[in-house]
Coordinates of C-alpha atoms (C1' of nucleotides) in Angstrom, one line a residue:
Chain E
M1 CA -164.4 -23.5 -91.6
G2 CA -164.4 -25.8 -94.7
S3 CA -162.7 -29.1 -94.8
V4 CA -161.0 -31.3 -97.2
P5 CA -161.2 -35.1 -97.2
R6 CA -159.2 -36.8 -95.4
D7 CA -160.3 -40.4 -96.3
R8 CA -157.2 -41.8 -98.7
W9 CA -154.9 -39.3 -96.5
R10 CA -155.5 -41.3 -93.5
G11 CA -156.7 -44.7 -94.8
D12 CA -154.3 -45.8 -96.3
F13 CA -151.3 -43.6 -96.8
S14 CA -148.6 -45.5 -98.0
R15 CA -150.6 -45.7 -101.5
W16 CA -151.6 -41.4 -101.4
F17 CA -148.0 -40.7 -100.7
D18 CA -147.1 -42.6 -103.9
W19 CA -149.7 -40.6 -105.4
V20 CA -149.2 -37.7 -104.2
I21 CA -145.9 -37.5 -105.3
E22 CA -147.2 -38.9 -109.2
E23 CA -149.7 -36.5 -109.2
A24 CA -147.5 -33.0 -108.0
E25 CA -144.7 -33.6 -109.7
V26 CA -142.7 -33.9 -106.7
Y27 CA -140.3 -37.5 -106.5
D28 CA -140.2 -39.7 -109.3
Y29 CA -139.7 -43.2 -107.4
G30 CA -139.7 -47.1 -108.1
R31 CA -138.7 -46.5 -111.8
Y32 CA -134.9 -46.0 -111.0
P33 CA -133.4 -49.3 -112.5
I34 CA -131.6 -49.2 -108.3
K35 CA -133.6 -49.7 -105.4
G36 CA -133.9 -47.1 -102.6
M37 CA -133.1 -44.3 -105.1
G38 CA -135.6 -41.8 -106.4
V39 CA -135.0 -38.4 -108.9
W40 CA -136.4 -35.0 -107.2
R41 CA -138.3 -33.7 -110.7
P42 CA -138.1 -30.0 -110.9
Y43 CA -141.2 -29.0 -108.6
G44 CA -140.3 -30.9 -105.2
F45 CA -136.4 -29.6 -106.4
Q46 CA -138.2 -26.3 -105.8
I47 CA -140.2 -27.8 -102.4
R48 CA -136.8 -29.1 -101.1
R49 CA -134.7 -26.4 -101.9
R50 CA -136.9 -23.8 -99.9
V51 CA -136.7 -26.5 -97.3
L52 CA -133.1 -26.4 -97.0
D53 CA -133.0 -22.3 -97.8
V54 CA -134.8 -22.1 -94.2
V55 CA -132.2 -25.0 -92.7
R56 CA -129.5 -23.0 -94.4
E57 CA -130.7 -19.9 -92.5
L58 CA -131.1 -21.3 -89.5
H59 CA -127.4 -22.9 -88.8
D60 CA -125.4 -19.8 -90.5
S61 CA -127.4 -17.4 -88.5
R62 CA -125.3 -19.1 -85.3
G63 CA -122.2 -19.6 -86.3
H64 CA -122.3 -22.1 -88.8
E65 CA -120.3 -22.7 -91.6
E66 CA -120.7 -24.5 -94.7
V67 CA -118.4 -26.7 -96.2
L68 CA -118.2 -30.0 -98.8
F69 CA -116.0 -33.2 -98.1
P70 CA -115.2 -35.6 -100.2
L71 CA -117.6 -38.7 -100.7
L72 CA -115.4 -41.6 -100.7
I73 CA -114.1 -42.1 -96.7
P74 CA -111.2 -45.0 -97.2
E75 CA -112.1 -48.3 -95.0
D76 CA -110.0 -47.0 -91.8
L77 CA -111.1 -44.8 -91.6
L78 CA -113.9 -45.4 -91.9
R79 CA -112.6 -47.8 -88.6
R80 CA -111.0 -45.8 -86.1
E81 CA -114.4 -45.7 -83.7
A82 CA -114.9 -49.2 -82.6
E83 CA -119.0 -48.6 -81.9
H84 CA -119.3 -46.3 -84.5
I85 CA -118.1 -48.8 -87.4
K86 CA -119.8 -51.8 -85.7
G87 CA -123.2 -49.9 -86.2
F88 CA -122.5 -49.0 -89.6
E89 CA -121.0 -51.9 -91.1
G90 CA -123.9 -53.8 -92.1
E91 CA -125.2 -51.0 -94.4
V92 CA -122.4 -49.8 -95.6
Y93 CA -121.5 -49.7 -99.8
W94 CA -117.9 -49.9 -100.4
V95 CA -115.7 -49.1 -103.3
T96 CA -113.3 -51.9 -104.6
H97 CA -112.1 -50.7 -107.9
G98 CA -110.9 -48.7 -109.7
G99 CA -111.0 -49.3 -113.4
L100 CA -110.9 -53.3 -114.1
E101 CA -108.0 -52.5 -110.7
P102 CA -109.1 -54.1 -107.8
L103 CA -108.0 -51.7 -105.2
D104 CA -105.5 -51.6 -102.5
V105 CA -107.9 -49.9 -99.6
K106 CA -111.6 -50.3 -100.3
L107 CA -113.5 -47.1 -99.9
A108 CA -116.7 -46.4 -98.2
L109 CA -119.3 -44.3 -99.4
R110 CA -120.0 -42.4 -96.8
P111 CA -122.8 -43.6 -94.3
T112 CA -122.7 -40.5 -92.1
S113 CA -119.3 -37.9 -92.1
E114 CA -117.9 -37.7 -88.6
T115 CA -114.9 -40.0 -89.7
N116 CA -113.5 -37.8 -91.7
I117 CA -114.4 -34.4 -90.7
T118 CA -112.8 -35.0 -87.2
Y119 CA -110.4 -35.6 -89.1
Y120 CA -109.7 -32.3 -90.6
E121 CA -110.4 -31.1 -87.6
S122 CA -107.6 -32.5 -86.2
L123 CA -105.2 -30.8 -88.9
W124 CA -107.5 -27.0 -88.2
I125 CA -108.1 -26.5 -84.8
K126 CA -105.5 -26.3 -82.5
S127 CA -106.3 -24.0 -79.8
Y128 CA -109.6 -24.2 -77.2
K129 CA -109.4 -20.3 -78.5
Q130 CA -110.3 -21.5 -82.3
L131 CA -113.2 -22.9 -80.5
P132 CA -116.5 -23.4 -80.7
K133 CA -116.5 -24.5 -84.2
K134 CA -119.6 -25.0 -86.1
Y135 CA -119.1 -26.9 -89.6
Y136 CA -122.4 -28.4 -91.7
Q137 CA -122.5 -30.0 -95.1
I138 CA -125.4 -30.9 -97.2
V139 CA -124.7 -34.1 -99.1
S140 CA -126.2 -37.4 -100.0
V141 CA -125.1 -40.0 -98.0
F142 CA -125.5 -44.0 -98.6
R143 CA -126.4 -46.7 -96.8
Y144 CA -127.3 -50.2 -97.6
E145 CA -131.1 -50.8 -96.7
T146 CA -132.3 -54.2 -97.2
K147 CA -135.4 -53.5 -95.2
A148 CA -138.0 -52.0 -97.5
T149 CA -136.8 -49.2 -98.9
R150 CA -140.3 -46.1 -99.5
P151 CA -139.9 -42.9 -101.3
M152 CA -138.5 -40.5 -99.4
I153 CA -138.4 -41.8 -96.3
R154 CA -136.6 -44.9 -96.2
L155 CA -133.5 -44.7 -99.6
R156 CA -130.6 -46.2 -99.8
E157 CA -129.3 -43.0 -101.5
V158 CA -130.4 -40.3 -98.6
T159 CA -129.9 -37.1 -101.5
T160 CA -130.2 -34.7 -98.7
F161 CA -128.4 -34.9 -95.7
K162 CA -128.2 -32.2 -93.1
E163 CA -124.9 -33.0 -91.2
A164 CA -124.1 -30.2 -88.5
H165 CA -120.6 -31.0 -86.9
T166 CA -119.0 -28.9 -83.8
V167 CA -116.3 -29.1 -82.0
H168 CA -116.1 -27.7 -78.0
D169 CA -113.0 -27.0 -75.7
S170 CA -115.6 -28.7 -72.6
F171 CA -118.2 -31.4 -72.1
E172 CA -120.5 -28.1 -70.6
D173 CA -120.4 -26.7 -74.1
S174 CA -120.5 -29.7 -75.9
E175 CA -123.9 -30.0 -74.1
R176 CA -124.6 -26.3 -74.6
Q177 CA -124.5 -27.0 -78.4
V178 CA -127.2 -30.1 -78.2
L179 CA -129.1 -27.4 -77.0
E180 CA -128.8 -25.0 -79.7
A181 CA -129.4 -27.8 -82.2
I182 CA -132.5 -29.1 -80.3
E183 CA -133.5 -24.9 -80.8
I184 CA -132.5 -24.7 -84.3
Y185 CA -134.6 -28.4 -84.4
R186 CA -137.3 -26.8 -82.7
E187 CA -137.8 -23.2 -84.5
L188 CA -137.0 -25.3 -88.0
F189 CA -139.8 -27.7 -87.6
E190 CA -141.9 -24.6 -86.5
R191 CA -141.8 -22.7 -89.5
L192 CA -142.7 -25.5 -91.9
G193 CA -144.9 -26.1 -89.4
I194 CA -144.9 -29.9 -88.7
P195 CA -145.0 -30.7 -84.7
Y196 CA -142.8 -32.8 -83.1
I197 CA -141.6 -35.3 -80.3
I198 CA -138.5 -34.5 -78.8
S199 CA -137.4 -37.8 -77.1
R200 CA -133.8 -39.2 -75.8
R201 CA -133.2 -42.4 -77.5
P202 CA -132.9 -45.5 -75.1
E203 CA -129.4 -46.3 -74.9
W204 CA -129.4 -49.6 -77.1
D205 CA -131.0 -47.0 -80.2
K206 CA -128.6 -44.1 -80.1
F207 CA -126.1 -43.5 -82.6
A208 CA -123.2 -46.0 -83.1
G209 CA -120.9 -43.6 -81.5
A210 CA -122.2 -41.3 -79.4
L211 CA -123.0 -40.9 -75.8
Y212 CA -126.4 -39.6 -76.2
T213 CA -128.9 -39.2 -78.8
I214 CA -132.0 -36.4 -79.0
A215 CA -134.4 -37.6 -81.4
F216 CA -137.1 -35.1 -82.7
D217 CA -140.2 -37.7 -84.1
T218 CA -143.4 -36.4 -85.7
I219 CA -146.4 -39.2 -86.4
M220 CA -147.7 -39.6 -89.8
P221 CA -150.9 -40.2 -91.4
D222 CA -151.3 -44.4 -90.8
G223 CA -150.0 -43.5 -86.7
R224 CA -146.0 -44.5 -87.4
L225 CA -143.6 -42.8 -86.1
L226 CA -141.0 -40.8 -88.6
Q227 CA -137.6 -40.0 -86.9
I228 CA -137.3 -36.5 -89.0
G229 CA -133.7 -34.9 -86.8
T230 CA -131.2 -35.9 -84.6
A231 CA -129.1 -34.7 -82.6
H232 CA -125.9 -36.4 -80.9
N233 CA -123.3 -35.7 -78.5
L234 CA -120.1 -37.9 -79.4
G235 CA -118.6 -36.8 -76.1
Q236 CA -114.7 -38.0 -76.5
N237 CA -115.5 -41.0 -78.4
F238 CA -114.0 -39.7 -82.1
T239 CA -111.3 -37.1 -81.2
K240 CA -109.8 -39.8 -78.8
A241 CA -110.6 -42.8 -81.9
L242 CA -108.6 -39.9 -84.4
D243 CA -106.1 -38.3 -81.5
F244 CA -107.0 -35.6 -82.0
K245 CA -105.9 -32.7 -79.2
I246 CA -105.8 -28.9 -78.2
Q247 CA -104.5 -27.1 -75.9
L248 CA -106.2 -25.7 -73.9
A249 CA -105.9 -22.1 -71.5
D250 CA -103.6 -23.5 -69.1
G251 CA -101.7 -25.4 -71.5
T252 CA -102.6 -28.5 -71.2
L253 CA -103.1 -30.9 -74.3
E254 CA -107.5 -32.4 -73.8
Y255 CA -109.0 -34.2 -76.6
P256 CA -111.8 -31.8 -77.4
W257 CA -115.9 -32.8 -77.3
Q258 CA -118.0 -32.7 -80.2
T259 CA -122.0 -32.8 -81.3
S260 CA -123.7 -34.1 -84.5
Y261 CA -126.9 -33.4 -85.4
G262 CA -128.7 -34.2 -88.7
V263 CA -132.2 -33.7 -91.2
S264 CA -132.9 -35.0 -94.5
D265 CA -135.2 -36.1 -97.5
R266 CA -137.5 -36.9 -94.7
V267 CA -138.3 -33.6 -93.4
V268 CA -139.4 -32.9 -96.7
A269 CA -141.4 -36.6 -96.6
A270 CA -143.1 -35.2 -93.6
L271 CA -144.2 -31.8 -94.9
I272 CA -145.9 -33.0 -97.4
A273 CA -147.2 -36.0 -95.4
I274 CA -148.3 -34.0 -92.4
H275 CA -150.2 -31.0 -94.5
G276 CA -151.8 -33.1 -96.9
D277 CA -155.2 -34.3 -98.4
D278 CA -157.5 -36.5 -100.6
R279 CA -157.2 -33.8 -102.9
G280 CA -153.3 -33.6 -103.3
L281 CA -150.5 -31.6 -101.4
A282 CA -151.4 -28.5 -99.2
L283 CA -147.5 -26.5 -99.3
P284 CA -147.7 -23.6 -96.3
P285 CA -146.9 -19.8 -98.1
S286 CA -143.7 -19.9 -97.2
I287 CA -142.6 -22.7 -98.8
A288 CA -144.5 -23.0 -101.5
P289 CA -142.7 -22.4 -105.1
I290 CA -146.1 -21.2 -106.5
Q291 CA -147.7 -19.3 -103.7
V292 CA -150.4 -17.8 -106.1
V293 CA -152.2 -18.9 -108.8
I294 CA -154.6 -17.5 -111.2
I295 CA -157.4 -18.8 -113.2
P296 CA -158.7 -17.3 -116.1
I297 CA -162.2 -18.1 -116.7
P298 CA -162.9 -16.6 -120.3
G299 CA -166.0 -15.7 -121.3
G300 CA -167.9 -16.1 -125.0
S301 CA -166.9 -13.7 -127.4
E302 CA -162.5 -13.1 -128.3
E303 CA -162.7 -9.5 -126.6
D304 CA -164.5 -11.2 -123.4
K305 CA -161.7 -13.8 -124.1
A306 CA -158.5 -10.7 -124.3
R307 CA -160.3 -8.9 -121.3
V308 CA -160.3 -11.3 -119.2
L309 CA -156.4 -12.4 -119.7
A310 CA -155.3 -8.8 -119.9
E311 CA -157.3 -8.6 -116.0
S312 CA -155.1 -11.7 -115.4
R313 CA -151.7 -10.5 -116.0
S314 CA -152.2 -7.4 -114.7
V315 CA -152.6 -8.9 -111.1
A316 CA -150.5 -11.5 -111.2
D317 CA -148.0 -7.6 -112.3
T318 CA -149.2 -6.2 -109.1
L319 CA -148.6 -9.3 -107.2
R320 CA -144.9 -10.0 -108.6
S321 CA -144.0 -6.8 -107.4
S322 CA -144.6 -7.1 -104.3
G323 CA -142.4 -10.5 -104.3
I324 CA -145.5 -13.0 -104.3
R325 CA -144.4 -16.0 -106.7
V326 CA -147.6 -16.2 -108.6
V327 CA -148.4 -18.2 -112.5
V328 CA -151.0 -17.1 -114.3
D329 CA -152.8 -20.8 -116.4
E330 CA -153.7 -19.9 -119.3
R331 CA -153.8 -22.9 -121.0
E332 CA -156.3 -22.5 -123.7
D333 CA -157.5 -26.1 -124.1
V334 CA -157.9 -27.0 -120.2
R335 CA -161.2 -26.2 -118.5
P336 CA -161.3 -24.1 -114.7
G337 CA -162.7 -27.2 -113.3
A338 CA -159.5 -29.5 -114.3
K339 CA -156.9 -26.4 -113.6
Y340 CA -159.0 -26.2 -110.2
Y341 CA -157.6 -29.8 -109.5
H342 CA -154.7 -29.3 -111.3
W343 CA -152.8 -26.7 -108.6
E344 CA -154.6 -28.2 -105.9
A345 CA -152.6 -31.6 -106.3
R346 CA -149.7 -29.2 -105.5
G347 CA -150.4 -27.5 -103.2
V348 CA -150.8 -23.9 -104.0
P349 CA -152.0 -22.4 -101.2
V350 CA -154.4 -19.5 -103.1
R351 CA -156.2 -19.5 -106.2
I352 CA -157.4 -16.3 -107.5
D353 CA -160.4 -16.9 -110.4
V354 CA -160.7 -13.9 -112.8
G355 CA -163.7 -14.5 -115.0
L356 CA -165.9 -11.4 -116.8
E357 CA -168.2 -11.6 -113.2
E358 CA -165.3 -10.3 -111.7
V359 CA -163.1 -8.2 -114.2
G360 CA -167.3 -5.7 -114.7
A361 CA -167.1 -5.7 -110.9
G362 CA -163.7 -5.2 -109.7
T363 CA -163.8 -8.0 -107.3
L364 CA -161.8 -10.9 -107.8
T365 CA -162.5 -14.6 -105.9
I366 CA -160.2 -16.1 -104.2
A367 CA -159.4 -19.6 -102.9
R368 CA -157.5 -21.3 -100.6
R369 CA -156.1 -24.4 -100.7
D370 CA -156.2 -25.6 -97.1
T371 CA -160.2 -25.3 -96.9
L372 CA -160.8 -24.2 -100.2
E373 CA -163.1 -21.8 -98.8
K374 CA -164.1 -19.0 -101.6
L375 CA -163.5 -15.4 -100.5
K376 CA -164.9 -12.4 -103.4
I377 CA -163.5 -9.7 -102.4
P378 CA -162.6 -5.6 -103.7
R379 CA -159.6 -5.8 -106.5
E380 CA -157.6 -3.1 -105.0
R381 CA -157.7 -4.7 -101.2
L382 CA -155.9 -8.1 -103.1
L383 CA -152.7 -7.9 -101.5
E384 CA -153.9 -7.1 -97.8
E385 CA -156.3 -9.8 -98.3
L386 CA -153.6 -12.5 -99.2
R387 CA -151.3 -11.0 -96.7
T388 CA -153.9 -11.7 -94.0
M389 CA -154.6 -15.1 -96.0
F390 CA -150.6 -16.8 -96.4
K391 CA -150.7 -16.1 -93.0
D392 CA -154.2 -17.6 -91.6
I393 CA -153.2 -20.9 -94.1
E394 CA -149.9 -21.1 -92.4
E395 CA -150.9 -21.2 -88.8
N396 CA -154.4 -23.1 -89.8
L397 CA -151.5 -25.4 -91.4
K398 CA -149.7 -26.0 -88.5
E399 CA -152.7 -26.1 -85.8
R400 CA -154.4 -28.7 -87.7
A401 CA -151.0 -30.7 -87.7
L402 CA -150.8 -30.2 -84.1
N403 CA -154.2 -31.6 -83.1
F404 CA -154.1 -34.5 -85.6
M405 CA -150.0 -35.4 -83.8
R406 CA -152.0 -34.7 -80.2
S407 CA -154.7 -37.0 -81.0
M408 CA -152.6 -39.4 -81.3
I409 CA -150.8 -39.8 -78.3
T410 CA -152.0 -42.1 -75.7
R411 CA -151.3 -42.3 -71.7
A412 CA -151.6 -45.5 -69.9
D413 CA -150.9 -46.7 -66.3
T414 CA -151.0 -50.7 -67.1
M415 CA -150.9 -53.2 -69.8
D416 CA -154.7 -54.3 -69.7
E417 CA -154.6 -50.0 -70.9
A418 CA -151.5 -50.5 -72.9
E419 CA -152.6 -53.4 -74.8
K420 CA -156.0 -51.9 -75.6
W421 CA -154.0 -48.6 -76.9
A422 CA -152.4 -51.2 -79.2
S423 CA -155.5 -53.2 -80.1
E424 CA -157.6 -50.2 -81.3
K425 CA -155.0 -47.1 -82.0
R426 CA -151.8 -46.8 -83.1
G427 CA -149.7 -43.8 -82.7
L428 CA -147.8 -43.2 -79.3
L429 CA -147.9 -44.9 -76.3
E430 CA -146.4 -43.3 -73.4
M431 CA -146.4 -44.9 -70.1
P432 CA -144.3 -44.9 -66.5
W433 CA -140.9 -46.8 -66.5
C434 CA -138.8 -48.3 -64.2
G435 CA -135.8 -47.4 -66.7
R436 CA -134.2 -50.9 -67.1
E437 CA -134.0 -52.7 -70.7
E438 CA -135.7 -55.8 -70.0
C439 CA -139.4 -54.3 -69.1
A440 CA -139.1 -52.1 -71.7
R441 CA -138.0 -54.8 -74.2
T442 CA -140.8 -57.1 -73.2
V443 CA -143.1 -53.9 -74.1
E444 CA -141.5 -54.1 -77.6
E445 CA -142.6 -57.4 -77.7
R446 CA -145.9 -57.6 -76.0
L447 CA -147.3 -54.9 -78.2
E448 CA -145.2 -55.0 -81.1
V449 CA -143.9 -51.8 -81.1
K450 CA -140.5 -49.8 -80.6
T451 CA -138.7 -48.1 -77.5
I452 CA -139.2 -44.6 -78.9
G453 CA -137.5 -42.7 -75.5
T454 CA -137.9 -40.9 -72.8
P455 CA -139.6 -37.1 -72.8
W456 CA -136.6 -34.4 -73.7
P457 CA -136.7 -32.4 -71.4
P458 CA -136.8 -34.9 -68.7
E459 CA -140.1 -35.7 -67.1
D460 CA -140.5 -38.1 -64.4
A461 CA -142.9 -39.8 -63.1
P462 CA -143.5 -39.0 -59.5
G463 CA -146.3 -41.8 -57.5
R464 CA -146.5 -44.2 -60.4
R465 CA -145.3 -47.3 -60.9
C466 CA -143.4 -49.4 -63.8
P467 CA -146.4 -51.7 -65.2
L468 CA -144.1 -54.4 -65.8
C469 CA -142.2 -54.7 -62.7
G470 CA -144.0 -53.0 -60.5
A471 CA -140.7 -50.6 -59.0
P472 CA -141.0 -46.8 -58.9
A473 CA -141.6 -45.0 -62.0
I474 CA -138.4 -43.0 -62.7
T475 CA -139.5 -41.4 -66.0
I476 CA -142.2 -41.5 -68.8
V477 CA -141.1 -43.3 -72.0
R478 CA -142.3 -43.6 -75.4
Y479 CA -143.6 -46.6 -77.8
A480 CA -144.7 -46.6 -81.1
K481 CA -144.3 -48.2 -84.0
T482 CA -141.8 -46.4 -86.6
Y483 CA -140.9 -46.0 -89.9
Chain K
rG1 C1' -134.5 -61.5 -90.1
rG2 C1' -139.0 -64.6 -91.5
rG3 C1' -144.2 -64.9 -94.8
rG4 C1' -147.6 -63.3 -98.0
rC5 C1' -148.9 -60.3 -102.8
rC6 C1' -147.4 -57.9 -106.9
rG7 C1' -144.2 -55.9 -111.9
rU8 C1' -148.8 -55.7 -118.7
rA9 C1' -148.5 -48.0 -122.4
rG10 C1' -146.2 -42.4 -118.7
rU11 C1' -150.1 -43.3 -115.1
rC12 C1' -154.2 -46.8 -113.1
rU13 C1' -155.5 -52.0 -114.9
rA14 C1' -158.0 -56.6 -117.8
rG15 C1' -156.4 -60.8 -119.2
rC16 C1' -152.8 -65.1 -115.8
rC17 C1' -156.1 -70.4 -111.9
rU18 C1' -157.9 -73.5 -117.2
rG19 C1' -150.8 -72.0 -122.6
rG20 C1' -153.2 -70.8 -128.4
rC21 C1' -156.8 -64.9 -132.3
rU22 C1' -154.2 -58.7 -133.8
rA23 C1' -153.3 -58.3 -125.8
rG24 C1' -158.2 -55.0 -124.3
rG25 C1' -160.5 -50.7 -121.1
rA26 C1' -159.4 -46.2 -119.0
rU27 C1' -156.5 -41.8 -118.1
rG28 C1' -152.7 -39.3 -120.1
rC29 C1' -150.3 -36.9 -124.9
rA30 C1' -150.8 -35.6 -130.3
rG31 C1' -154.0 -33.0 -134.1
rG32 C1' -159.5 -31.3 -135.4
rG33 C1' -164.2 -30.1 -133.8
rC34 C1' -167.4 -28.1 -130.1
rU35 C1' -166.9 -26.0 -125.5
rU36 C1' -165.6 -23.0 -120.9
rG37 C1' -167.5 -20.6 -113.0
rG38 C1' -164.8 -27.7 -110.1
rG39 C1' -162.1 -33.1 -113.7
rC40 C1' -166.6 -31.5 -120.7
rC41 C1' -168.5 -33.8 -125.4
rC42 C1' -167.3 -35.6 -130.7
rC43 C1' -163.5 -37.7 -133.9
rU44 C1' -159.1 -39.1 -135.5
rG45 C1' -154.4 -40.5 -133.7
rU46 C1' -149.8 -42.3 -130.2
rG47 C1' -147.7 -44.7 -127.1
rG48 C1' -146.0 -52.0 -125.3
rU49 C1' -138.3 -55.7 -124.2
rC50 C1' -145.9 -58.2 -121.4
rC51 C1' -139.7 -56.6 -115.8
rC52 C1' -134.5 -59.5 -116.9
rG53 C1' -132.5 -64.3 -118.0
rG54 C1' -133.2 -69.3 -117.9
rG55 C1' -136.4 -73.8 -118.3
rU56 C1' -140.6 -77.0 -120.2
rU57 C1' -143.8 -76.7 -124.9
rC58 C1' -145.4 -77.9 -131.4
rA59 C1' -147.1 -72.9 -128.8
rA60 C1' -144.9 -68.0 -123.0
rA61 C1' -147.6 -62.3 -120.8
rU62 C1' -149.7 -67.7 -119.4
rC63 C1' -146.6 -72.7 -116.4
rC64 C1' -141.6 -73.5 -114.2
rC65 C1' -136.9 -71.9 -111.6
rG66 C1' -133.2 -67.8 -110.3
rG67 C1' -132.3 -62.8 -110.2
rC68 C1' -133.6 -57.5 -109.7
rG69 C1' -137.6 -53.9 -108.2
rG70 C1' -142.4 -52.7 -105.5
rC71 C1' -145.9 -53.5 -101.6
rC72 C1' -148.6 -55.5 -97.1
rC73 C1' -147.8 -58.3 -92.4
rC74 C1' -145.0 -60.2 -88.5
rA75 C1' -140.1 -60.1 -86.0

RNA sequence: GGGGCCGUAGUCUAGCCUGGCUAGGAUGCAGGGCUUGGGCCCCUGUGGUCCCGGGUUCAAAUCCCGGCGGCCCCA
């Protein structure tokens, strides 16, 4: 198989990412006069929309109902759950004025929507018979990030926050719901070819107001971890805080149990980062806004040009009528080579070259984006070949991404090994752990990493010892540098 | 939270240290010619609040202060 260089992709990922979102016209960042806010451009918007199509499909098919809540949350409502507000307080944007008048009650730009959604659930849901209830919305949320912001990865306005909120009549059912959330995200990331690691976040890094948090992370080309999805069991924390009770089968009143889970723009960022290379994007055919681009290569005479163009359009029609998203690049003042680079940067999975040679022989030359391999095929086999090629590309991207992620995971049993890892390599480090925060914190300091959490499903570490205190390890624990 | 680097045309960038000429180049964009199987070539043109505000100076892209914004490293 052919391969495309990934030197820039891997060696200078931050610059590569900035370059690719500009070059492929995905996202305009750094020019908006407010820190941490960017613009989805038409092509990027289409990629985002196709990702969201999958997100919606996965939620709808499992009984989730899409809703839309207001952006503003009054201060007293946001403050109801003590831990929750403690966790978010430092990064809430407040609306303090209406026109020239100071407001009596400050209004928060939602950093997340547990509080206002729970408030409405308490109005709508009275009985266990209405449960489980699963809502979701896809909205902007705002967080006043003080750290360095990054396009699509650390934003002050997260423009694509899919947040699901569910209600249950027992703790057990909320536990089942967390499993369903995990299944939804597994499927989402599999469909996008994004490899992932599932961890239970340590106590000190769980969602503010949750009993616990399960997180999906992926490893970026520079070896840093990117959180791409989270699922929280909220227990009764919010229902108690908002005095939301339901009637159970035995007639008693009880606070229901809740979960919430979310993904964001980061899913698109991961899609772009994980599959890209030095030429630009490489999109899975199922997501690519344009699946096939046809490049006519005109011959000398006017007559030849006309034949080539006619054939190009005819091929496009064939594909279009089979539901394939196709574009013919008919620009006359751009040479074929320049067009190749143009569409490669945009990650179009398959290119078809149509020149005099092809017209004469009744063949087509098709080139795949992931490997840049070219193939000559008889025209009548086109649809078949494409179908196979789409599948191959999808699988190849996925496998390449998975191999990369695997190569970035290291296991160590001693601090010596761990320190060696820290000095030579990056990525994810897995070590045995006694379970004490103090030991994990020491590792964080010595290796300059963050505790990612423990494996989900849980994984014990029989016969192994915590490399710090020497106590028997009760689990594996993960460390990495993060975004 | 701490430290460092940086901000010049749509994009990339020279000039800044050592203040002074019409802010130069590449790319892009527009027009023309020639071409078209991996970023052709030539001609002409277009595009600048030198991030913003203040200060120093006869004179500021350049020096100083503040702000805004971006990147990197460390916590």
